[in-house]
PDB file of C-alpha atoms in Angstrom:
ATOM      1  CA  MET Q 119      72.582  -6.307  49.122  1.00 41.00           C
ATOM      2  CA  THR Q 120      69.593  -8.657  48.260  1.00 44.00           C
ATOM      3  CA  PHE Q 121      68.471  -6.698  45.307  1.00 39.00           C
ATOM      4  CA  SER Q 122      72.224  -6.646  43.917  1.00 47.00           C
ATOM      5  CA  PHE Q 123      72.557 -10.404  44.661  1.00 42.00           C
ATOM      6  CA  SER Q 124      69.202 -11.167  42.736  1.00 53.00           C
ATOM      7  CA  LYS Q 125      70.477  -9.281  39.626  1.00 53.00           C
ATOM      8  CA  THR Q 126      73.625 -11.341  39.479  1.00 51.00           C
ATOM      9  CA  LEU Q 127      71.651 -14.544  39.888  1.00 50.00           C
ATOM     10  CA  LYS Q 128      69.416 -13.386  37.211  1.00 51.00           C
ATOM     11  CA  SER Q 129      72.453 -12.743  34.709  1.00 50.00           C
ATOM     12  CA  THR Q 130      74.050 -16.027  35.599  1.00 48.00           C
ATOM     13  CA  LEU Q 131      70.778 -18.045  35.122  1.00 49.00           C
ATOM     14  CA  LEU Q 132      70.360 -16.538  31.694  1.00 48.00           C
ATOM     15  CA  LEU Q 133      74.093 -17.440  30.775  1.00 47.00           C
ATOM     16  CA  ILE Q 134      73.466 -21.020  31.965  1.00 47.00           C
ATOM     17  CA  LEU Q 135      70.156 -21.289  29.893  1.00 44.00           C
ATOM     18  CA  LEU Q 136      71.818 -19.961  26.762  1.00 44.00           C
ATOM     19  CA  LEU Q 137      74.598 -22.591  27.197  1.00 44.00           C
ATOM     20  CA  ILE Q 138      72.230 -25.399  27.753  1.00 41.00           C
ATOM     21  CA  PHE Q 139      70.105 -24.426  24.911  1.00 39.00           C
ATOM     22  CA  THR Q 140      73.045 -24.111  22.508  1.00 39.00           C
ATOM     23  CA  ASN Q 141      74.293 -27.668  23.822  1.00 41.00           C
ATOM     24  CA  ILE Q 142      71.017 -29.103  23.526  1.00 36.00           C
ATOM     25  CA  SER Q 143      70.382 -27.639  19.953  1.00 38.00           C
ATOM     26  CA  LYS Q 144      73.942 -28.989  18.826  1.00 38.00           C
ATOM     27  CA  SER Q 145      73.633 -32.483  20.176  1.00 38.00           C
ATOM     28  CA  SER Q 146      70.183 -32.793  18.641  1.00 40.00           C
ATOM     29  CA  LEU Q 147      71.412 -31.818  15.266  1.00 52.00           C
ATOM     30  CA  ASP Q 148      74.655 -33.871  15.491  1.00 80.00           C
ATOM     31  CA  TYR Q 149      75.418 -35.608  12.102  1.00 87.00           C
ATOM     32  CA  THR Q 150      77.381 -38.305  13.765  1.00 89.00           C
ATOM     33  CA  THR Q 151      74.562 -39.871  15.845  1.00 89.00           C
ATOM     34  CA  LEU Q 152      73.561 -43.113  15.347  1.00 94.00           C
ATOM     35  CA  ILE Q 153      70.344 -44.132  13.164  1.00 94.00           C
ATOM     36  CA  TYR Q 154      70.778 -47.885  12.919  1.00 94.00           C
ATOM     37  CA  LYS Q 155      73.321 -50.462  12.628  1.00 94.00           C
ATOM     38  CA  GLY Q 156      73.186 -54.062  10.865  1.00 94.00           C
ATOM     39  CA  CYS Q 157      75.697 -56.715  11.754  1.00 93.00           C
ATOM     40  CA  GLY Q 158      76.452 -60.017  10.032  1.00 91.00           C
ATOM     41  CA  LYS Q 159      77.488 -63.267  11.481  1.00 91.00           C
ATOM     42  CA  GLN Q 160      80.828 -63.633  13.380  1.00 88.00           C
ATOM     43  CA  LEU Q 161      83.759 -63.821  11.151  1.00 85.00           C
ATOM     44  CA  SER Q 162      86.029 -66.677  11.411  1.00 81.00           C
ATOM     45  CA  ASP Q 163      89.386 -65.258  10.692  1.00 81.00           C
ATOM     46  CA  PRO Q 164      92.127 -67.214  12.748  1.00 76.00           C
ATOM     47  CA  ASN Q 165      94.987 -65.785  11.027  1.00 80.00           C
ATOM     48  CA  ASN Q 166      93.719 -62.168  10.775  1.00 84.00           C
ATOM     49  CA  ILE Q 167      93.649 -62.108   6.848  1.00 86.00           C
ATOM     50  CA  TYR Q 168      90.227 -60.608   6.590  1.00 88.00           C
ATOM     51  CA  SER Q 169      91.120 -58.119   9.684  1.00 89.00           C
ATOM     52  CA  GLN Q 170      94.255 -56.827   7.889  1.00 90.00           C
ATOM     53  CA  SER Q 171      92.306 -56.306   4.654  1.00 92.00           C
ATOM     54  CA  LEU Q 172      89.435 -54.684   6.838  1.00 93.00           C
ATOM     55  CA  THR Q 173      91.827 -52.280   8.373  1.00 93.00           C
ATOM     56  CA  THR Q 174      93.025 -51.310   4.812  1.00 95.00           C
ATOM     57  CA  LEU Q 175      89.690 -50.984   3.528  1.00 96.00           C
ATOM     58  CA  THR Q 176      88.365 -48.483   6.079  1.00 96.00           C
ATOM     59  CA  THR Q 177      91.691 -46.435   6.035  1.00 96.00           C
ATOM     60  CA  THR Q 178      91.295 -45.797   2.267  1.00 97.00           C
ATOM     61  CA  LEU Q 179      87.515 -44.881   2.873  1.00 97.00           C
ATOM     62  CA  ILE Q 180      88.460 -42.406   5.663  1.00 97.00           C
ATOM     63  CA  GLN Q 181      91.216 -40.604   3.213  1.00 97.00           C
ATOM     64  CA  GLN Q 182      88.763 -40.619   0.492  1.00 97.00           C
ATOM     65  CA  SER Q 183      86.091 -39.161   2.589  1.00 97.00           C
ATOM     66  CA  SER Q 184      87.829 -35.702   2.606  1.00 96.00           C
ATOM     67  CA  ARG Q 185      87.619 -35.384  -1.063  1.00 96.00           C
ATOM     68  CA  SER Q 186      84.075 -36.856  -2.063  1.00 96.00           C
ATOM     69  CA  LYS Q 187      80.800 -37.897  -0.751  1.00 97.00           C
ATOM     70  CA  PHE Q 188      80.896 -41.167  -2.109  1.00 97.00           C
ATOM     71  CA  TYR Q 189      83.493 -44.005  -2.611  1.00 97.00           C
ATOM     72  CA  LYS Q 190      83.292 -47.698  -3.106  1.00 97.00           C
ATOM     73  CA  THR Q 191      86.442 -50.075  -3.489  1.00 96.00           C
ATOM     74  CA  THR Q 192      87.567 -53.522  -2.679  1.00 95.00           C
ATOM     75  CA  THR Q 193      90.734 -54.737  -0.804  1.00 93.00           C
ATOM     76  CA  GLY Q 194      92.529 -57.775  -0.158  1.00 88.00           C
ATOM     77  CA  GLY Q 195      93.642 -60.962  -2.070  1.00 85.00           C
ATOM     78  CA  PRO Q 196      91.628 -63.797  -3.462  1.00 84.00           C
ATOM     79  CA  GLN Q 197      91.084 -65.559  -0.337  1.00 82.00           C
ATOM     80  CA  SER Q 198      90.455 -62.119   1.759  1.00 85.00           C
ATOM     81  CA  SER Q 199      88.555 -59.845  -0.480  1.00 92.00           C
ATOM     82  CA  ILE Q 200      86.202 -57.230   1.064  1.00 94.00           C
ATOM     83  CA  SER Q 201      84.135 -54.634  -0.407  1.00 95.00           C
ATOM     84  CA  GLY Q 202      82.961 -51.547   0.961  1.00 96.00           C
ATOM     85  CA  LEU Q 203      81.817 -48.093   0.664  1.00 97.00           C
ATOM     86  CA  TYR Q 204      80.661 -45.177   2.385  1.00 98.00           C
ATOM     87  CA  GLN Q 205      78.330 -42.075   1.371  1.00 98.00           C
ATOM     88  CA  CYS Q 206      77.790 -38.653   3.059  1.00 97.00           C
ATOM     89  CA  ARG Q 207      74.422 -36.682   2.736  1.00 95.00           C
ATOM     90  CA  GLY Q 208      74.367 -34.367  -0.162  1.00 93.00           C
ATOM     91  CA  ASP Q 209      74.226 -31.367   2.247  1.00 92.00           C
ATOM     92  CA  LEU Q 210      77.543 -31.972   4.071  1.00 94.00           C
ATOM     93  CA  ASN Q 211      80.649 -30.482   3.018  1.00 94.00           C
ATOM     94  CA  ASN Q 212      83.860 -32.217   2.656  1.00 95.00           C
ATOM     95  CA  ASN Q 213      85.320 -31.455   6.280  1.00 95.00           C
ATOM     96  CA  ASP Q 214      81.726 -32.471   7.714  1.00 95.00           C
ATOM     97  CA  CYS Q 215      81.880 -35.820   5.560  1.00 96.00           C
ATOM     98  CA  TYR Q 216      85.341 -36.660   6.807  1.00 97.00           C
ATOM     99  CA  ASN Q 217      84.514 -36.026  10.464  1.00 96.00           C
ATOM    100  CA  CYS Q 218      81.354 -38.322   9.976  1.00 97.00           C
ATOM    101  CA  VAL Q 219      83.170 -41.314   8.018  1.00 97.00           C
ATOM    102  CA  SER Q 220      86.193 -41.139  10.360  1.00 97.00           C
ATOM    103  CA  LYS Q 221      83.871 -42.342  13.070  1.00 96.00           C
ATOM    104  CA  LEU Q 222      82.250 -45.124  11.246  1.00 97.00           C
ATOM    105  CA  PRO Q 223      84.878 -47.730  11.458  1.00 96.00           C
ATOM    106  CA  GLN Q 224      85.071 -47.683  15.506  1.00 95.00           C
ATOM    107  CA  ILE Q 225      81.445 -47.480  15.955  1.00 96.00           C
ATOM    108  CA  SER Q 226      81.348 -50.776  13.684  1.00 95.00           C
ATOM    109  CA  GLN Q 227      83.921 -52.460  15.735  1.00 94.00           C
ATOM    110  CA  ASN Q 228      81.979 -51.419  19.017  1.00 95.00           C
ATOM    111  CA  LEU Q 229      78.756 -52.455  17.915  1.00 95.00           C
ATOM    112  CA  CYS Q 230      79.232 -55.428  15.669  1.00 94.00           C
ATOM    113  CA  GLY Q 231      82.758 -56.683  16.363  1.00 92.00           C
ATOM    114  CA  LYS Q 232      84.429 -59.001  13.844  1.00 89.00           C
ATOM    115  CA  VAL Q 233      81.654 -59.814  11.385  1.00 92.00           C
ATOM    116  CA  VAL Q 234      81.334 -60.687   7.707  1.00 92.00           C
ATOM    117  CA  ALA Q 235      79.200 -57.752   6.802  1.00 93.00           C
ATOM    118  CA  ALA Q 236      78.416 -54.818   8.770  1.00 95.00           C
ATOM    119  CA  ARG Q 237      76.358 -51.324   7.828  1.00 96.00           C
ATOM    120  CA  ILE Q 238      76.513 -48.300  10.139  1.00 97.00           C
ATOM    121  CA  GLN Q 239      74.045 -45.560   9.354  1.00 97.00           C
ATOM    122  CA  LEU Q 240      74.688 -42.126  11.109  1.00 95.00           C
ATOM    123  CA  LEU Q 241      72.501 -39.238  10.740  1.00 92.00           C
ATOM    124  CA  GLY Q 242      75.042 -37.603   8.262  1.00 95.00           C
ATOM    125  CA  CYS Q 243      76.936 -40.746   6.482  1.00 97.00           C
ATOM    126  CA  TYR Q 244      76.981 -44.522   6.476  1.00 98.00           C
ATOM    127  CA  MET Q 245      79.442 -47.075   5.731  1.00 97.00           C
ATOM    128  CA  LEU Q 246      78.991 -50.600   4.880  1.00 96.00           C
ATOM    129  CA  TYR Q 247      81.403 -53.579   3.959  1.00 95.00           C
ATOM    130  CA  GLU Q 248      81.001 -57.363   2.895  1.00 93.00           C
ATOM    131  CA  VAL Q 249      83.287 -60.263   2.515  1.00 92.00           C
ATOM    132  CA  SER Q 250      83.494 -61.927  -0.920  1.00 87.00           C
ATOM    133  CA  GLY Q 251      80.694 -64.419  -1.143  1.00 84.00           C
ATOM    134  CA  PHE Q 252      78.355 -62.520   1.051  1.00 84.00           C
ATOM    135  CA  PRO Q 253      74.779 -62.993  -0.137  1.00 81.00           C
ATOM    136  CA  GLU Q 254      73.592 -60.028  -2.819  1.00 78.00           C
ATOM    137  CA  ILE Q 255      71.007 -57.911  -1.032  1.00 80.00           C
ATOM    138  CA  SER Q 256      68.115 -56.304  -3.228  1.00 81.00           C
ATOM    139  CA  GLY Q 257      68.570 -52.495  -3.552  1.00 78.00           C
ATOM    140  CA  MET Q 258      64.893 -52.075  -2.569  1.00 85.00           C
ATOM    141  CA  GLN Q 259      64.941 -54.499   0.415  1.00 90.00           C
ATOM    142  CA  MET Q 260      63.987 -52.014   3.463  1.00 92.00           C
ATOM    143  CA  LEU Q 261      66.552 -52.050   6.330  1.00 93.00           C
ATOM    144  CA  PHE Q 262      65.041 -49.806   8.958  1.00 94.00           C
ATOM    145  CA  LYS Q 263      62.045 -47.548   9.426  1.00 94.00           C
ATOM    146  CA  GLN Q 264      61.234 -45.142  12.108  1.00 93.00           C
ATOM    147  CA  CYS Q 265      57.767 -43.385  12.598  1.00 94.00           C
ATOM    148  CA  SER Q 266      56.759 -40.658  15.041  1.00 91.00           C
ATOM    149  CA  SER Q 267      54.337 -41.612  17.655  1.00 90.00           C
ATOM    150  CA  THR Q 268      52.590 -38.169  17.031  1.00 87.00           C
ATOM    151  CA  ASN Q 269      49.483 -39.042  14.674  1.00 85.00           C
ATOM    152  CA  VAL Q 270      47.985 -36.089  13.177  1.00 83.00           C
ATOM    153  CA  ALA Q 271      44.967 -37.971  10.907  1.00 79.00           C
ATOM    154  CA  GLY Q 272      42.348 -35.727   9.720  1.00 78.00           C
ATOM    155  CA  SER Q 273      44.594 -32.534   9.943  1.00 81.00           C
ATOM    156  CA  GLY Q 274      45.219 -32.448   6.212  1.00 86.00           C
ATOM    157  CA  PHE Q 275      48.872 -33.137   7.171  1.00 90.00           C
ATOM    158  CA  GLU Q 276      49.062 -35.941   4.836  1.00 91.00           C
ATOM    159  CA  MET Q 277      48.380 -33.943   1.629  1.00 93.00           C
ATOM    160  CA  ARG Q 278      51.309 -31.560   2.511  1.00 93.00           C
ATOM    161  CA  ARG Q 279      53.546 -34.364   3.049  1.00 94.00           C
ATOM    162  CA  ASP Q 280      52.759 -36.040   0.137  1.00 95.00           C
ATOM    163  CA  THR Q 281      53.180 -32.997  -1.889  1.00 95.00           C
ATOM    164  CA  ALA Q 282      56.621 -32.296  -0.340  1.00 95.00           C
ATOM    165  CA  LEU Q 283      57.632 -35.767  -0.985  1.00 95.00           C
ATOM    166  CA  GLN Q 284      56.734 -35.523  -4.838  1.00 94.00           C
ATOM    167  CA  VAL Q 285      58.665 -32.318  -5.195  1.00 94.00           C
ATOM    168  CA  MET Q 286      61.725 -34.102  -3.534  1.00 95.00           C
ATOM    169  CA  GLN Q 287      61.333 -37.136  -5.981  1.00 94.00           C
ATOM    170  CA  ASN Q 288      61.242 -34.712  -8.914  1.00 91.00           C
ATOM    171  CA  GLY Q 289      64.454 -32.853  -7.865  1.00 91.00           C
ATOM    172  CA  LEU Q 290      66.462 -36.075  -7.598  1.00 89.00           C
ATOM    173  CA  VAL Q 291      67.978 -36.104 -11.245  1.00 80.00           C
ATOM    174  CA  SER Q 292      69.032 -32.535 -11.131  1.00 81.00           C
ATOM    175  CA  GLY Q 293      70.361 -33.082  -7.502  1.00 81.00           C
ATOM    176  CA  ASN Q 294      72.579 -36.179  -8.646  1.00 85.00           C
ATOM    177  CA  GLY Q 295      70.885 -38.559  -6.500  1.00 93.00           C
ATOM    178  CA  TYR Q 296      69.953 -36.207  -3.504  1.00 95.00           C
ATOM    179  CA  SER Q 297      67.057 -33.868  -3.085  1.00 94.00           C
ATOM    180  CA  SER Q 298      65.558 -32.076  -0.182  1.00 93.00           C
ATOM    181  CA  THR Q 299      62.702 -29.413   0.080  1.00 92.00           C
ATOM    182  CA  THR Q 300      60.051 -27.725   2.365  1.00 92.00           C
ATOM    183  CA  TYR Q 301      56.447 -27.465   1.785  1.00 91.00           C
ATOM    184  CA  GLN Q 302      54.130 -25.773   4.370  1.00 90.00           C
ATOM    185  CA  GLY Q 303      56.304 -26.595   7.253  1.00 90.00           C
ATOM    186  CA  VAL Q 304      57.032 -30.208   6.041  1.00 93.00           C
ATOM    187  CA  TYR Q 305      60.783 -30.950   5.256  1.00 93.00           C
ATOM    188  CA  VAL Q 306      61.561 -34.116   3.112  1.00 95.00           C
ATOM    189  CA  LEU Q 307      64.822 -35.360   2.070  1.00 94.00           C
ATOM    190  CA  GLY Q 308      65.805 -38.339  -0.206  1.00 96.00           C
ATOM    191  CA  GLN Q 309      69.170 -39.901  -1.195  1.00 97.00           C
ATOM    192  CA  CYS Q 310      70.343 -42.716  -3.436  1.00 97.00           C
ATOM    193  CA  GLN Q 311      73.642 -44.513  -3.287  1.00 96.00           C
ATOM    194  CA  GLY Q 312      76.343 -42.852  -5.344  1.00 94.00           C
ATOM    195  CA  ASP Q 313      76.578 -45.422  -7.842  1.00 94.00           C
ATOM    196  CA  LEU Q 314      72.994 -45.871  -8.607  1.00 93.00           C
ATOM    197  CA  GLY Q 315      71.610 -44.491 -11.975  1.00 92.00           C
ATOM    198  CA  SER Q 316      69.092 -41.722 -12.285  1.00 90.00           C
ATOM    199  CA  SER Q 317      66.318 -44.113 -13.450  1.00 91.00           C
ATOM    200  CA  ASP Q 318      67.097 -46.751 -10.740  1.00 94.00           C
ATOM    201  CA  CYS Q 319      67.551 -43.933  -8.200  1.00 95.00           C
ATOM    202  CA  GLY Q 320      64.119 -42.624  -8.997  1.00 93.00           C
ATOM    203  CA  LEU Q 321      62.377 -46.202  -8.725  1.00 95.00           C
ATOM    204  CA  CYS Q 322      64.253 -46.669  -5.421  1.00 95.00           C
ATOM    205  CA  VAL Q 323      63.142 -43.609  -3.730  1.00 96.00           C
ATOM    206  CA  LYS Q 324      59.630 -43.848  -4.902  1.00 95.00           C
ATOM    207  CA  SER Q 325      59.520 -47.382  -3.125  1.00 96.00           C
ATOM    208  CA  ALA Q 326      60.869 -45.674  -0.058  1.00 96.00           C
ATOM    209  CA  VAL Q 327      58.438 -42.965  -0.201  1.00 96.00           C
ATOM    210  CA  GLU Q 328      55.408 -45.481  -0.615  1.00 95.00           C
ATOM    211  CA  LYS Q 329      56.667 -47.541   2.417  1.00 95.00           C
ATOM    212  CA  ALA Q 330      57.057 -44.329   4.452  1.00 95.00           C
ATOM    213  CA  GLN Q 331      53.384 -43.246   3.413  1.00 94.00           C
ATOM    214  CA  VAL Q 332      52.065 -46.823   4.168  1.00 94.00           C
ATOM    215  CA  GLU Q 333      54.199 -47.669   7.298  1.00 93.00           C
ATOM    216  CA  CYS Q 334      53.984 -44.338   8.870  1.00 94.00           C
ATOM    217  CA  GLY Q 335      50.485 -43.252   7.990  1.00 91.00           C
ATOM    218  CA  SER Q 336      49.521 -39.943   9.508  1.00 91.00           C
ATOM    219  CA  SER Q 337      52.726 -40.043  11.734  1.00 93.00           C
ATOM    220  CA  LEU Q 338      54.163 -36.453  12.141  1.00 92.00           C
ATOM    221  CA  ALA Q 339      57.657 -37.747  11.111  1.00 94.00           C
ATOM    222  CA  GLY Q 340      59.145 -40.667   9.621  1.00 95.00           C
ATOM    223  CA  GLN Q 341      61.934 -42.137   7.520  1.00 95.00           C
ATOM    224  CA  VAL Q 342      62.518 -45.496   5.511  1.00 96.00           C
ATOM    225  CA  TYR Q 343      66.018 -46.805   4.559  1.00 97.00           C
ATOM    226  CA  LEU Q 344      66.124 -49.188   1.879  1.00 95.00           C
ATOM    227  CA  TYR Q 345      69.407 -50.742   0.859  1.00 94.00           C
ATOM    228  CA  LYS Q 346      70.265 -48.403  -1.760  1.00 95.00           C
ATOM    229  CA  CYS Q 347      68.132 -45.251  -1.019  1.00 96.00           C
ATOM    230  CA  PHE Q 348      66.378 -43.540   1.986  1.00 96.00           C
ATOM    231  CA  ALA Q 349      63.472 -40.986   2.180  1.00 96.00           C
ATOM    232  CA  SER Q 350      62.571 -39.017   5.364  1.00 95.00           C
ATOM    233  CA  TYR Q 351      60.083 -36.500   6.295  1.00 95.00           C
ATOM    234  CA  GLY Q 352      59.196 -34.337   9.529  1.00 92.00           C
ATOM    235  CA  TYR Q 353      57.213 -31.278  10.310  1.00 89.00           C
ATOM    236  CA  PHE Q 354      58.872 -28.091  11.379  1.00 83.00           C
ATOM    237  CA  PRO Q 355      56.391 -25.240  11.642  1.00 76.00           C
ATOM    238  CA  ASN Q 356      58.948 -22.879  12.691  1.00 73.00           C
ATOM    239  CA  GLY Q 357      61.618 -23.581  10.076  1.00 68.00           C
ATOM    240  CA  VAL Q 358      63.946 -26.247   9.468  1.00 64.00           C
ATOM    241  CA  PRO Q 359      67.426 -26.538  11.473  1.00 57.00           C
ATOM    242  CA  ALA Q 360      70.502 -27.760   9.530  1.00 54.00           C
ATOM    243  CA  LYS Q 361      70.886 -31.650   9.271  1.00 53.00           C
ATOM    244  CA  SER Q 362      67.466 -31.855  10.744  1.00 49.00           C
ATOM    245  CA  GLU Q 363      65.888 -35.283  10.128  1.00 45.00           C
ATOM    246  CA  GLY Q 364      66.808 -37.643  12.947  1.00 44.00           C
ATOM    247  CA  TYR Q 365      64.678 -40.015  15.112  1.00 38.00           C
ATOM    248  CA  SER Q 366      65.207 -42.253  18.048  1.00 35.00           C
ATOM    249  CA  SER Q 367      66.514 -45.777  16.656  1.00 33.00           C
ATOM    250  CA  SER Q 368      67.571 -49.172  17.116  1.00 32.00           C
ATOM    251  CA  GLY Q 369      68.106 -52.307  15.042  1.00 30.00           C
ATOM    252  CA  GLY Q 370      68.164 -52.881  11.031  1.00 29.00           C
ATOM    253  CA  GLY Q 371      70.380 -54.101   8.976  1.00 30.00           C
ATOM    254  CA  TYR Q 372      71.656 -57.619   8.085  1.00 37.00           C
ATOM    255  CA  SER Q 373      70.598 -59.026  11.444  1.00 37.00           C
ATOM    256  CA  SER Q 374      68.544 -56.624  13.175  1.00 34.00           C
ATOM    257  CA  GLY Q 375      68.835 -55.742  16.956  1.00 32.00           C
ATOM    258  CA  SER Q 376      69.580 -52.733  19.029  1.00 30.00           C
ATOM    259  CA  GLY Q 377      73.098 -52.039  20.395  1.00 30.00           C
ATOM    260  CA  GLN Q 378      74.056 -50.370  23.421  1.00 27.00           C
ATOM    261  CA  ASN Q 379      74.516 -46.965  21.725  1.00 29.00           C
ATOM    262  CA  THR Q 380      71.451 -47.054  19.239  1.00 27.00           C
ATOM    263  CA  GLY Q 381      69.318 -44.804  21.318  1.00 28.00           C
ATOM    264  CA  LYS Q 382      71.744 -41.630  20.931  1.00 27.00           C
ATOM    265  CA  THR Q 383      69.740 -39.848  18.295  1.00 25.00           C
ATOM    266  CA  VAL Q 384      67.253 -37.572  19.639  1.00 25.00           C
ATOM    267  CA  ALA Q 385      64.258 -36.651  17.872  1.00 28.00           C
ATOM    268  CA  ILE Q 386      64.210 -32.844  17.234  1.00 25.00           C
ATOM    269  CA  ILE Q 387      60.570 -32.741  17.775  1.00 27.00           C
ATOM    270  CA  VAL Q 388      60.851 -34.354  21.298  1.00 29.00           C
ATOM    271  CA  GLY Q 389      64.227 -32.471  21.917  1.00 34.00           C
ATOM    272  CA  GLY Q 390      62.485 -28.968  20.737  1.00 34.00           C
ATOM    273  CA  THR Q 391      59.618 -29.620  23.074  1.00 34.00           C
ATOM    274  CA  ALA Q 392      62.044 -30.094  26.127  1.00 39.00           C
ATOM    275  CA  VAL Q 393      63.972 -27.266  25.353  1.00 39.00           C
ATOM    276  CA  VAL Q 394      60.772 -25.145  25.140  1.00 40.00           C
ATOM    277  CA  GLY Q 395      59.757 -26.562  28.513  1.00 43.00           C
ATOM    278  CA  PHE Q 396      62.998 -25.738  30.231  1.00 43.00           C
ATOM    279  CA  ILE Q 397      62.801 -22.290  28.835  1.00 45.00           C
ATOM    280  CA  VAL Q 398      59.217 -21.617  30.198  1.00 43.00           C
ATOM    281  CA  ILE Q 399      60.136 -22.862  33.901  1.00 43.00           C
ATOM    282  CA  MET Q 400      63.444 -20.661  33.821  1.00 46.00           C
ATOM    283  CA  ALA Q 401      61.298 -17.800  32.649  1.00 48.00           C
ATOM    284  CA  LEU Q 402      58.927 -18.464  35.499  1.00 49.00           C
ATOM    285  CA  PHE Q 403      61.585 -18.496  38.072  1.00 46.00           C
ATOM    286  CA  ILE Q 404      63.404 -15.190  36.936  1.00 47.00           C
ATOM    287  CA  ARG Q 405      59.847 -13.686  36.833  1.00 51.00           C
ATOM    288  CA  GLY Q 406      59.554 -14.742  40.374  1.00 51.00           C
ATOM    289  CA  LEU Q 407      62.784 -13.256  41.275  1.00 46.00           C
ATOM    290  CA  LYS Q 408      61.829  -9.960  39.526  1.00 48.00           C
ATOM    291  CA  LYS Q 409      58.556 -10.031  41.722  1.00 45.00           C
ATOM    292  CA  LYS Q 410      60.787 -10.233  44.787  1.00 43.00           C
ATOM    293  CA  ASP Q 411      62.925  -7.506  43.886  1.00 44.00           C
ATOM    294  CA  ASP Q 412      60.110  -5.226  43.115  1.00 43.00           C
ATOM    295  CA  ASP Q 413      58.596  -6.169  46.395  1.00 40.00           C
ATOM    296  CA  PHE Q 414      61.785  -5.571  48.194  1.00 33.00           C
TER     297      PHE Q 414
END
């Protein structure tokens, strides 16, 4: 009786382990998790003129996201003009792009409320809007950076990372403003805003790469978002999972600050360690059950 119960318990635990591992992996790689938010000042809109224009704008952006990975437009009259855009990562298909972009307006509303400008960056897409007359921002301005707390100075990692970053930059022209590559376990990714020319794109990503190298130093992972491009890198010795670059986040944008939901993004390296630790614990537990069965 005990032997049969133990066998059943082992099978159940293995099934639970598989389900938990699958859910952790999916949540860690979710391209709709938040990287950062940027919120402008509160919008004075007593007659809801701008609110109507913003609703029209976001509806148009969502509709377009099922057909293209980048779209920019302006809505509203002379007194209520709002310009905005969205962009999806180059490796997302149209369906994933739509699913990502369709979440942005509600997230913006929850985190920023009614403001004169907002920028919401998810792992797989971002959206921004600005009312007419909002101060122009340089494409090279840094909005957000994140560096891993794990430092590997003296290990030769920086040389591998820098080689991978250079290969990524070289691929931007042929990749239409998007490029990713892996070199000796280092995964890098870069992307420019869709309306940026190839020359300006190259300069923008070069600036982002240089800032990542300086700001993050020997950190095992890092990402830098400028106004019109971004670059990120991470070390994945066992292979790169799909949609992988994501690190815990807060702040960034027009007036930086962490929101209630800004800590959602789970670092792959940290998440992977948790999964491995859980597997080891479960394996030892099952091993203990087997030993009891053998003794029985």
